[in-house]
Each structure stands twice: as structure tokens, then as C-alpha cells.
Amino acid sequence: EFLALDLGGSKFKVLQVKVSEDGKGKVQMESETFPIPEEILNGNGTELFDHIVQCISDFLDYMGMKNTRLPLGFTFSFPCSQTGIDKGDLVCWTKGFKATECEGYDVVDMLREAIKRRNEFDLDIVAIVNDTVGTMMTCAYEDPKCQIGLIAGTGSNVCYMEEMKNIEFVEGDEGQMCVNTEWGGFGENDNIEDIRTRYDREVDGGSLNPGKQRFEKMTSGMYLGEIVRQILIDLTKHGLLFRGRITERLKTKGIFETNDRLALLQVRSILQSLGLDSTCDDSIIVKEVCGAVSHRAAQICGAGMAAVVDKIRENRGLDNLEITVGVDGTLYKLHPHFSTILKDTVRELAPNCKVDFILSEDGSGKGAALITAVIDKYLYAMRFSDETLRDIMARFRREMENGLGRDTNPTATVKMLPTFVRSIPDGSEKGDFIALDLGGSNFRILRVKVSHEKKQTVQMESQIYETPEDIIHGSGSRLFDHVAECLGDFMEKQKIKDKKLSMGFTFSFPCAHTKLDEAVLLTWTKRFKASGVEGMDVVKLLNKAIKKRGVNIMAVVNDTVGTMMTCGFDDQRCEVGIIIGTGTNACYMEELRHLDLVEGDEGRMCINTEWGAFGDDGTLEDIRTEFDREIDRGSLNPGKQLFEKMVSGMYMGELVRLILVKMAKEGLLFEGRITPELLTKGKIETKHVSAIEKSKEGLTKAKEILTRLGVEPSEDDCIAVQHVCAIVSFRSANLIAATLGAILTRLKDNKNTPRLRTTVGIDGSLYKMHPQYARRLHKTVRRLVPESDVRFLLSESGSGKGAAMVTAWASRLADQTRQIAETLAEFRLTKEQLLEVKKRMRTEIQNGLSKNTQSTATVRMLPTYVRSTPDGTGERSTVILCIFLKIGRQTTRMICSDPPDIICHSFTAKKSINK
């Protein structure tokens, strides 16, 4: 059992966590929020900590826990000088606190002394931490590059990871330590006086701590509303606002809150609520004032952040730095422009630093932070360092090479199947085609028209058809008959029943190609189980079903190939295709010289990796979790497609559900409640994971989804579930990035180039619909393959357009082959023709040998006077030299004749061999 205390404003929170080791690891949590009266905030330290202990006592009374000595974690969001994890001397109060006899004292000791004075219970205070540190740590769960924490809310502060060798007041030179900058005190030595205004000085003078926290008073939500009020009073005095009338409400300090200032679109109604009779012009001026104050706040926050990131870049000796900042606070979250201005300022002032900002959805709920710590205990294996991801890259690279080798392919899990697609679209494709896209329980039929007028254009019309569950699990003949019926329906609606059209067939299951229009199904995936299809040519099966439809299947391709071809139509640098949706797979253009399974060495061919089976040989056992194994056991194909089950949309929601069930059983969620709905397979889908991870409405969506499951979630439950979803989806993006990285490095090596420039065509619902997935994937690929410039091009048309492109290419190839065949047809002779040639040649030979006919013979049969062939004795040889006499520009050749009026010389080979 332990407690957590969160003190950072005019309210504080006490939380209790009870963990029982009864073999189930059951955990229960309770929390309560307590206000701090104004007189205590401005009283003395003894009164403040006595009040806190009184509230803890009330909480323990309510929980019936006063007789137990509990460990306590203390979140204390004020400037402290720490000499240990449980020691923190208060440097100065901020955020309106003014309790005396606290500054310079160890607040942990003050809390301990107050507990002793109460003498009702005992607590063991084991740690004290600042809220900026909590924000950085929370965001680092999602992004390992997060090494800075920023609070931009009621207060303003930053922490970051500094090199130990630079922290002179802490022993040790190795490694890093998080430094809490407490930058709110920046300017207390007058070094920003040139940018402070008279309004800043008015606000500072009227504060509880004049001269202190000057930077915070220019940037934080606690003071911005007051700065605006001071400006409005000044403008009103000069007759520029409110007809020169200053109301008592406007004179009241704190009446113009930052929350009011955030609602810039409702200026007039806010002014009316303050008793200010405003005109339309007044509203415009007030809005301009608010904009100027918040713009400056964001800019100087950005300047401070630029200093921090440049310091980190110089620490590491880098020309360019990529880093992430974790952010929390209402000003950053709710103000419509603050975050944009902040980012733009950092970009301008630190041009050598690429800084990403991610929002901490955890807020100040430290109960959620405690749950997060327990979550990570269970899901630690789902987090990968870049070193681990590079190791996975190397494993996949080896599997690729095994799949490409003739001897190693039979036992390879990554089959590297040749597709017989040898190029991407080159702009010459044209025609009217049908495309059939079969890869899931819903399939699509398209009519694709590719035309050339002023430029190449593509027109598409499509319809989606459903495949019932009983057909998916029935016989192959029923499946293809159903497809044929749907094709007939589509052709009738398109009024093309009487047309002879070529068709491209996108078949998104593992197939072995022998030709472009032959594909033998190796194994069903994605829950398909139609019998009598595995080991058969699916083109023949489909042709049999549609033989009366007047359709000619020109090509069968995988959906990844279709995606690559679709994107290749728009970008001819596209040489990789990826699907990240219900299933996952990748293809790429490989050099033919590396394909042992295909004849020829010249050119390239698209390879369908079938990477979903990566790990089926145990290669990934060290990174699979108990949840992955449970998913696999409950699937239709246990032991198969293990990589796909770790990363694809078909399994992601189920993976999250299994984790939530385990956590609920152990009391970590929903107060241990487990409903029948939560236990029902398929109740959490990948679309739910995507909805829960949305930045703004994610927690609301989490509550809706969990409520439908009957678990009555608390706010902390929703935050914890959101965190689980983030870990699961982030793992998926990281693993895809590692395998894609292996393909990209192979392309780079194939091209023997120091830097790869390429385009990856990508499709799939998970990539398209998940709010964070694409960004995470892109960032991880850039880290893993830094020597590459990769453009990710989303396929807006699915893989059907790509199938039509392959069909167009195949049709063009067929036309070329036909025209060449027609051209060369006359060169192909039959046996009868050759026998006739032989007979005629015999006749001409005889004519050439006869005196009577030699003069008219076409085959002249001229004597050479060479009377024998070599007999192998080698005693003497006679060499006949034909002499060429060059006389002027004329060359006369003297030839042997009868009688022999020739110029010749005879010699023995033995004497003149070298001549």
C-alpha cells in the first residue's frame, strides 16, 4: 500500500494504491482532491503543511488506513534544490503561494514534521518530483527522443536531460541527469528589463512576490489575464475603450482570467459579463490586446526553448539535432495560437534543431502516472530501443536473402515471391479495363479507363461487394462463383456485358507466380479458409467461374504490388509498396541478377516479400509477449503469420482487449470489474484504438467505448487505456519501420549509392485512419535509415487502380508481342518448306558440277585446287600466299589460276614457322 500527494496549485490531490500479492496481483486505487484556503496560501509554512496533513488524515480516515505506515510519493511543482530523490529545499514560492518560513527549507522534512505533530499516522516519504519532469517522462513513453519537458499553463517551466559532466554541483561525470531549469525566475537580475513593459511592472508590483519569477509573469496563464486588464484600464483612461468609463469590475484584480482571454471568439459576451458596455470596435481592440499579450508570451517561451535545444545540440557536438519536447498546460492546450507561435519561434531561432512537440494527455493526474508505472511493468517488452530495432532490421535482411536463394527458399519464412511485374507505369498505358480486388471479407470491382488526350488521365468507377462468412469458410468453387456473380452484376450495371475487356486481378494472399497470369495460392490468411484452393492456380479457378463473362484475365497481382503500381503512376521513383491495414505486407523492385528462382540477369522484377510470416521459424520469440501468444493460439492459423499478428489492424484491437482483461483481473483497471462484453473476443476493434488515441477527444472516446463494455471507467482508467493503446500501436509502427528499413538498405546496396532517394507507396486503414501511426513510422524510418530520403506516398485509389496499371502494362506487352510475332511470322518455316529447300539445293549443286549447266547454275561449284585435307602427319606443310599488290590507289589481287601464272613461294614449316 502506498500514497501519492500532488501539490502544485490552489488544490491538491491525495491518492491511495493498494496492491495485494495473493497470486493475482490485485490493485485498487482511490483519490480525493482538497482545496487550500487563501489565508493558508498566504499564512506560514507550519499552517500550510498542517492543513495538508489534516487532509491526508481525513483521507486515511475515510479509507480506514490510519494504522498502517505507507510509502508516499510527493509531486511538488515549485522550484526546489534537490540533493537526493527524497530531499528538496524550496527555492521560492510561485503561482500565488506566499506561505512564510518555507523558502530555503526541505519541504519533505516539513511534511514529515507536520505528520509527527499530528501524531495520528506515519508515512514514509520516498520521492519528490517536479511536474515538468513528470511531463517529460510521460511523453517519453511515446517518443524515446523526448528529452525536454515544458509546462505552459498556470505556471511556466522547463526541464531537460543535461550531461552529468556539465552539472558541476553533482558528483560524477558519466551519463545524464534531468535538470529542472525553473526558468520562471529568468530576469530577476534585470537582464530582460529592456523587453518588460510598464504593464509587466504593474503586475509584478501587485503580486505576492514582487521582483521574483519575472519571466513566468510574462508567459504564464496565471498572469496574462492580469496584464490584459492593466492594458485595458490604460486604454480606457485615454478614452480609447468603453467610452472612457472604467467600471468597478474592471478595477478588480483577477477579474479578467486567462480562461476568458483564451475564448477570443466570444470577446463581446465576456466583456458584457464583466459589466463593460462594449461596442463592436471595443471588441476588436480587446481581441487585438489579447493577441499581442499571448503572442509575446509564446515568442519568449520559444526563445527560451531555442536556448535549451541549442545547448543540447552543442553538448552532443552535432551540426543538426532532432529532439522532442513533451508539453502540458492549459495555455498550450487551449489557446488557439500559442502552440503555433511557440513552434515557429523555436524553428526561426534554432534553425539547426528539428524540434517536435507532443502533448501530454496525462495532465497532472498523478494517479494515472502511477497506473502508467504498473502498465510499463507488464508492457515493457513492447518498447524497443533503436538498437533493438536495428537488430530486427538485420534479422529481416537475412530472411530476405534466404527467400531469394534457390537453396534456402524452401525453408525461408519470408518467401520473396517473384511477381513477374518488371516495371512501374511509364506513362504510355491506355485502355479500358476491369480490376477485381479480393483481399478481405469485402471486395471491390472497378472499371478503370486510362486515356491519353492532353495528358494521361484515369477514370474509375467501382462497387464494393460483401463475401458472407459461410462462403469465406466454405468451398473454393462457392467463393469464385460468388465473385463471378458479383462481376456479372457489375458489368450489367456498367452496361459492358457485351464488351471484351482485359481484367487485372488483385489477390491479396501469398501466391507463387510462374507467369504474370498464373498464381498458385500457398496459404490462406486473414481468416479465409475456403477449401480446395491452396496449392491451386487461382486464375484458373476464377477463369472457370467467369468463362461466359467475356473477360480475359491478363495479370494477377498482390495488393502491395497494386499499391506500388498505383503510386508509381503518380511518381515514377516509387519502387516499394506497403499495406498496413487489416493485414500487412510489402513488395519492392529487386535486381534480376539476385533472383535465383527466375531466369535472366538483366533488369528488375517486383518481389512480394510476404513479410507477415516473418518470425514463423522462432526468429522473433524474444520480442513476442504473452498477449501475442494468446492471440496466436486463438487464431484460425496458429503458428503462422506471427509478424502480421503483432502489427496489423486485424489483431491490434484484440491485443488491447487482452491486455485490459489481464489488468482488470489484477485490479489495475475498472476497480477489478470484468464484464461479459470485455471478455468477448472482437469487442475492441482497431478503429476503437485509433479513436482513443486522438489528441483532443481521445479520452472522451475512451470513456464511450469502455462504457459500452459495461466497465464504468474512471478518468484514470481512460488515461491508462489510452496509454495501453499508444504502446501497442507504437510497437506496430516501430516493427514496420524496422522491416521497411531492411528493404530500403537493400535497395541502397543494390544501387551502390551513398544516399538513397526513393518513394514508398502505402495503403491500408491503420496507416490512413490512426492519428499518430504515420508520423511515428516516418520518424522511426528516418532514425533507422539516416542515409536515405524517403517520400511516403499515400495511395488514394487503393490497389485496384494498380491492378489496372499492371493489366495495361500486360496488355501493352501482349500487343507488342503480337506485333513482333506478326512481323517475324514469315521467318518461321515449316518442316515441309525446309525439305523443299533441301531438294532445290541438291538440284543446283548438280547443275554447278556439270559442264553443260555450270554456266547457268546459281550455285557455281568453283574448283579450288586444294586436293586434300590435313592427314595429321605434320612432316611438311605448304603455305600458299595470296599477294596483294598496291599500285597507286588501285589494289590488284593475283589469284591462283590454271595454268599457274602465280607469284608464290614454297617453304618448309620447320624452317620458317615464325615467319
PDB file of N, CA and C in Angstrom, residues 156 169 171 194 309 366 481 566 635 894:
ATOM      1  N   SER A 156       4.950  28.421 -15.688  1.00  0.00           N
ATOM      2  CA  SER A 156       5.774  28.158 -16.873  1.00  0.00           C
ATOM      3  C   SER A 156       7.128  27.654 -16.414  1.00  0.00           C
ATOM      4  N   PHE A 169      27.661  20.871  -9.672  1.00  0.00           N
ATOM      5  CA  PHE A 169      27.310  20.706  -8.250  1.00  0.00           C
ATOM      6  C   PHE A 169      26.770  19.318  -7.945  1.00  0.00           C
ATOM      7  N   GLU A 171      28.036  15.162  -8.085  1.00  0.00           N
ATOM      8  CA  GLU A 171      29.198  14.310  -8.298  1.00  0.00           C
ATOM      9  C   GLU A 171      28.970  13.356  -9.455  1.00  0.00           C
ATOM     10  N   ASP A 194      14.859  45.276 -20.746  1.00  0.00           N
ATOM     11  CA  ASP A 194      14.625  46.007 -21.997  1.00  0.00           C
ATOM     12  C   ASP A 194      13.360  45.541 -22.715  1.00  0.00           C
ATOM     13  N   VAL A 309      17.414  23.880 -26.627  1.00  0.00           N
ATOM     14  CA  VAL A 309      17.734  22.888 -27.664  1.00  0.00           C
ATOM     15  C   VAL A 309      19.116  23.132 -28.262  1.00  0.00           C
ATOM     16  N   LYS A 366      -1.673  12.406 -11.255  1.00  0.00           N
ATOM     17  CA  LYS A 366      -0.575  11.517 -10.906  1.00  0.00           C
ATOM     18  C   LYS A 366      -1.069  10.111 -10.601  1.00  0.00           C
ATOM     19  N   ASP A 481     -17.512 -18.674 -57.552  1.00  0.00           N
ATOM     20  CA  ASP A 481     -18.829 -18.484 -58.168  1.00  0.00           C
ATOM     21  C   ASP A 481     -19.486 -17.200 -57.652  1.00  0.00           C
ATOM     22  N   THR A 566      -0.023   1.786 -58.378  1.00  0.00           N
ATOM     23  CA  THR A 566      -0.898   2.960 -58.287  1.00  0.00           C
ATOM     24  C   THR A 566      -0.076   4.209 -58.006  1.00  0.00           C
ATOM     25  N   SER A 635      -6.262 -17.910 -32.969  1.00  0.00           N
ATOM     26  CA  SER A 635      -6.474 -17.577 -34.380  1.00  0.00           C
ATOM     27  C   SER A 635      -6.810 -18.813 -35.193  1.00  0.00           C
ATOM     28  N   MET A 894      46.158 -10.984-107.145  1.00  0.00           N
ATOM     29  CA  MET A 894      46.557 -12.046-108.076  1.00  0.00           C
ATOM     30  C   MET A 894      46.116 -13.367-107.481  1.00  0.00           C
TER      31      MET A 894
END
